[in-house]
Backbone as CSV, one residue per row, in Angstrom:
resi,resn,N_x,N_y,N_z,CA_x,CA_y,CA_z,C_x,C_y,C_z
1,CYS,-4.810,-3.674,5.581,-4.079,-5.434,5.515,-4.295,-5.807,6.938
2,ALA,-4.249,-6.853,6.993,-4.920,-7.377,7.457,-3.119,-8.798,7.938
3,CYS,-2.394,-8.759,9.565,-1.088,-10.046,9.231,-2.028,-10.639,9.833
4,SER,-0.254,-11.703,9.652,-0.362,-12.916,10.337,0.457,-14.094,10.293
5,TYR,0.146,-14.748,11.047,1.638,-15.902,10.051,1.670,-16.620,10.321
6,ASP,2.407,-18.302,10.373,2.342,-19.484,11.724,3.680,-20.139,11.399
7,SER,4.185,-20.379,10.846,5.988,-21.143,10.944,6.631,-21.653,10.227
8,SER,6.090,-21.181,8.974,6.237,-20.542,7.378,6.433,-19.773,6.560
9,ALA,5.464,-18.835,7.030,5.544,-17.490,5.893,4.180,-16.536,7.125
10,LEU,5.446,-15.066,6.258,4.210,-14.050,7.127,3.138,-14.143,5.485
11,SER,1.711,-13.952,6.215,0.478,-13.431,5.665,-0.126,-12.296,5.730
12,ILE,-0.329,-11.727,4.275,-0.485,-9.938,4.497,-1.480,-9.767,3.288
13,ASN,-2.186,-9.535,4.363,-3.709,-10.071,3.380,-4.222,-8.532,3.873
14,CYS,-4.725,-8.223,1.389,-5.292,-6.672,1.764,-6.197,-7.411,0.612
15,THR,-7.002,-7.922,0.880,-7.959,-8.551,-0.021,-9.544,-7.347,0.642
16,GLY,-10.157,-6.747,-1.025,-10.974,-6.098,-0.957,-10.735,-5.037,-0.309
17,ALA,-10.112,-4.711,-0.546,-9.262,-2.965,0.949,-8.770,-0.994,-0.622
18,GLN,-9.721,-1.713,-1.496,-10.273,-0.640,-2.246,-9.163,-0.191,-3.088
19,LEU,-8.219,-1.085,-2.738,-6.571,0.006,-2.830,-6.336,-0.058,-4.141
20,SER,-5.710,1.138,-4.345,-5.193,1.846,-5.859,-4.002,1.893,-5.895
21,GLU,-3.588,1.433,-5.322,-1.645,1.238,-5.058,-1.362,0.464,-3.419
22,VAL,-0.388,-0.829,-4.157,0.421,-0.906,-2.831,0.655,-0.834,-1.898
23,PRO,0.288,-0.318,-0.544,0.814,0.919,0.335,1.812,-0.197,1.121
24,SER,2.984,0.106,2.111,4.291,-0.815,2.556,3.951,-2.058,2.992
25,ILE,5.281,-2.948,2.548,4.417,-4.324,3.355,5.484,-4.518,4.702
26,PRO,5.205,-4.746,5.843,6.099,-6.163,6.499,7.396,-7.123,5.698
27,ARG,8.124,-6.313,6.252,8.820,-7.179,5.541,8.888,-9.202,6.758
28,PRO,8.984,-10.373,6.295,8.787,-11.391,6.919,10.552,-11.295,7.920
29,GLU,11.639,-10.922,8.357,13.325,-11.345,8.962,11.785,-10.337,10.332
30,GLN,10.915,-9.566,10.069,11.235,-9.392,11.591,10.153,-9.964,12.682
31,VAL,9.527,-10.939,11.533,9.044,-11.836,12.270,9.772,-13.307,12.840
32,GLY,10.730,-13.033,12.348,11.896,-15.073,11.406,11.118,-15.431,10.234
33,LEU,10.465,-14.941,10.173,10.376,-15.772,8.489,11.299,-15.481,7.632
34,SER,11.412,-16.578,6.449,12.371,-15.286,5.417,11.233,-15.943,4.208
35,GLY,9.786,-16.171,3.960,9.031,-15.728,3.057,7.609,-15.066,2.969
36,ALA,7.179,-14.652,2.319,5.517,-14.237,2.772,4.646,-14.318,1.128
37,THR,3.372,-14.130,1.498,1.999,-14.760,0.348,1.693,-12.886,1.151
38,LEU,1.042,-12.621,-0.417,0.799,-11.763,-0.133,-0.432,-11.525,-0.819
39,TYR,-1.495,-10.909,-0.026,-2.827,-11.602,-1.367,-3.309,-9.541,-1.546
40,LEU,-4.081,-9.599,-2.769,-4.411,-7.759,-3.281,-4.901,-8.274,-3.841
41,ASN,-5.512,-9.313,-3.598,-7.338,-9.866,-5.124,-8.207,-8.264,-4.100
42,ASN,-8.906,-8.935,-5.812,-10.797,-7.510,-5.252,-10.588,-5.998,-5.306
43,ASN,-9.208,-5.880,-5.742,-8.804,-4.644,-4.673,-8.863,-3.256,-5.987
44,LYS,-7.624,-2.050,-6.970,-8.140,-0.843,-8.232,-7.027,-1.209,-8.676
45,LEU,-6.151,-2.504,-8.250,-4.743,-2.304,-8.782,-4.534,-1.984,-10.672
46,TYR,-4.120,-1.195,-11.103,-3.561,-0.614,-12.364,-2.743,-1.319,-12.683
47,GLU,-0.688,-1.376,-12.112,-0.092,-2.434,-11.316,0.600,-2.495,-10.644
48,LEU,1.578,-2.944,-10.499,1.913,-4.192,-8.719,3.123,-3.226,-8.554
49,PRO,3.799,-3.442,-7.643,4.679,-2.557,-7.605,6.303,-2.559,-7.360
50,LEU,6.986,-1.557,-7.942,8.956,-2.424,-8.151,9.280,-3.835,-7.798
51,ASN,9.699,-5.036,-8.137,10.016,-5.525,-7.268,11.338,-5.343,-5.741
52,THR,11.796,-3.796,-5.839,12.165,-3.351,-5.735,11.721,-2.861,-3.573
53,SER,10.444,-2.714,-3.684,9.163,-2.092,-2.478,9.910,-2.924,-1.700
54,PHE,9.777,-2.199,0.221,10.818,-2.259,0.569,8.871,-3.333,1.383
55,GLY,9.333,-4.887,1.458,8.920,-5.758,2.370,8.404,-6.350,1.112
56,TYR,7.903,-5.763,0.058,7.466,-6.901,-1.411,9.098,-7.556,-1.883
57,THR,9.746,-7.264,-1.611,10.832,-8.567,-2.241,11.311,-9.769,-1.574
58,GLN,10.245,-9.547,-0.467,10.964,-10.967,0.134,9.537,-11.909,0.104
59,VAL,8.455,-11.518,-0.709,7.564,-12.220,-0.943,7.657,-13.329,-2.521
60,THR,6.308,-14.503,-1.939,6.796,-15.460,-2.508,5.896,-16.056,-3.021
61,ARG,4.384,-15.652,-2.862,3.397,-16.516,-3.496,1.856,-15.059,-3.067
62,LEU,2.089,-14.141,-4.116,1.618,-13.466,-5.603,0.056,-13.699,-5.436
63,TYR,-1.034,-13.184,-4.847,-2.127,-13.923,-4.893,-3.221,-12.372,-5.443
64,ALA,-2.937,-11.674,-6.936,-3.330,-10.264,-7.173,-5.132,-10.558,-8.250
65,ALA,-5.711,-11.774,-7.980,-7.050,-11.710,-8.717,-7.307,-10.783,-8.679
66,TYR,-7.778,-10.444,-9.756,-9.973,-9.523,-9.535,-9.037,-7.791,-9.777
67,ASN,-7.947,-7.259,-10.693,-7.167,-5.797,-9.942,-8.170,-5.505,-11.861
68,GLN,-6.973,-3.803,-11.416,-7.349,-3.334,-13.258,-6.040,-3.681,-14.048
69,LEU,-5.132,-5.018,-13.394,-3.684,-5.163,-14.770,-3.921,-4.682,-15.769
70,THR,-3.226,-4.599,-16.635,-3.088,-4.784,-18.290,-2.633,-5.609,-18.125
71,ARG,-1.073,-5.431,-18.150,0.018,-6.311,-18.090,0.404,-6.914,-16.641
72,VAL,1.366,-7.176,-17.015,2.534,-7.958,-15.450,4.191,-8.589,-16.526
73,GLN,5.071,-7.219,-15.955,6.553,-6.892,-16.032,7.374,-7.198,-15.171
74,PRO,7.983,-8.125,-15.638,9.491,-8.511,-14.538,10.016,-7.799,-13.488
75,THR,10.073,-6.357,-14.104,10.780,-5.616,-12.970,9.460,-5.580,-12.100
76,ARG,8.273,-6.144,-11.760,7.438,-5.556,-10.318,6.778,-7.660,-10.510
77,LEU,7.605,-7.860,-10.363,7.592,-8.956,-9.932,8.453,-9.358,-9.326
78,PRO,8.354,-10.100,-7.373,9.572,-9.948,-6.142,10.009,-11.448,-7.537
79,PRO,11.385,-11.552,-6.280,12.455,-12.071,-7.068,12.419,-13.596,-6.637
80,ASN,12.138,-13.057,-5.297,11.370,-15.080,-5.431,9.811,-16.099,-6.037
81,LEU,9.521,-15.683,-6.194,8.350,-14.828,-6.091,8.118,-17.450,-6.681
82,THR,7.387,-17.518,-6.228,6.617,-19.273,-7.373,5.415,-19.890,-7.126
83,VAL,4.676,-18.748,-6.956,3.024,-19.011,-7.130,2.899,-16.741,-7.830
84,LEU,1.728,-16.949,-8.467,1.426,-16.290,-9.443,-0.010,-16.171,-9.986
85,ASP,-1.266,-15.772,-9.367,-2.392,-15.207,-9.857,-3.327,-13.820,-10.112
86,VAL,-3.142,-13.816,-11.551,-3.858,-13.154,-11.792,-5.078,-13.078,-12.432
87,ARG,-5.775,-13.782,-12.222,-6.548,-14.189,-12.990,-7.744,-12.620,-13.042
88,GLY,-8.245,-13.143,-13.973,-10.189,-12.239,-13.483,-9.485,-10.073,-14.037
89,ASN,-8.154,-10.043,-14.810,-7.049,-9.201,-14.569,-8.013,-7.805,-16.285
90,LYS,-6.977,-7.921,-16.906,-6.921,-6.880,-17.609,-5.997,-6.942,-18.315
91,LEU,-5.090,-7.812,-18.475,-4.337,-8.619,-19.315,-4.603,-8.072,-20.683
92,GLU,-3.791,-7.591,-21.270,-3.533,-7.623,-23.068,-2.234,-7.885,-23.861
93,HIS,-1.604,-7.998,-22.431,-0.257,-8.740,-23.261,1.433,-9.144,-21.785
94,LEU,1.762,-10.364,-22.481,2.738,-10.408,-21.860,4.051,-10.472,-21.643
95,SER,4.764,-9.815,-20.819,6.126,-9.522,-22.002,6.713,-10.749,-22.443
96,ASN,8.018,-10.275,-23.244,8.935,-12.065,-24.264,9.312,-11.994,-22.692
97,ASP,10.239,-11.576,-21.297,10.972,-12.606,-21.228,9.752,-12.750,-19.407
98,PHE,8.820,-12.845,-20.235,8.268,-13.067,-18.648,7.872,-13.963,-18.279
99,LEU,8.152,-15.657,-18.087,8.587,-16.873,-18.585,9.878,-16.607,-18.218
100,LEU,10.689,-16.765,-18.971,12.837,-16.405,-18.316,12.730,-15.603,-16.965
101,THR,11.925,-15.037,-16.430,12.209,-14.396,-15.041,11.917,-15.833,-13.231
């Protein structure tokens, strides 16, 4: 994965890295920032990491399009998420409380 940052957020780009699970990612505080954008598009992910995973809790924008996800659970979404892109996956259903989180 490639990391970069600007004045507003840390950007972690793991697009097309053939990932079957999300690796440990840096925390934005390590470079004086408060949020992170995580690009996981075009991988082989069947599920997202738990929302308590190191670095993942500070992700505010998550792009996980074109993977193998069959469901998205609130316990696997970062708490401060504002953007979620899961198009092109194999989603079967969303939990009842998905939109409430």
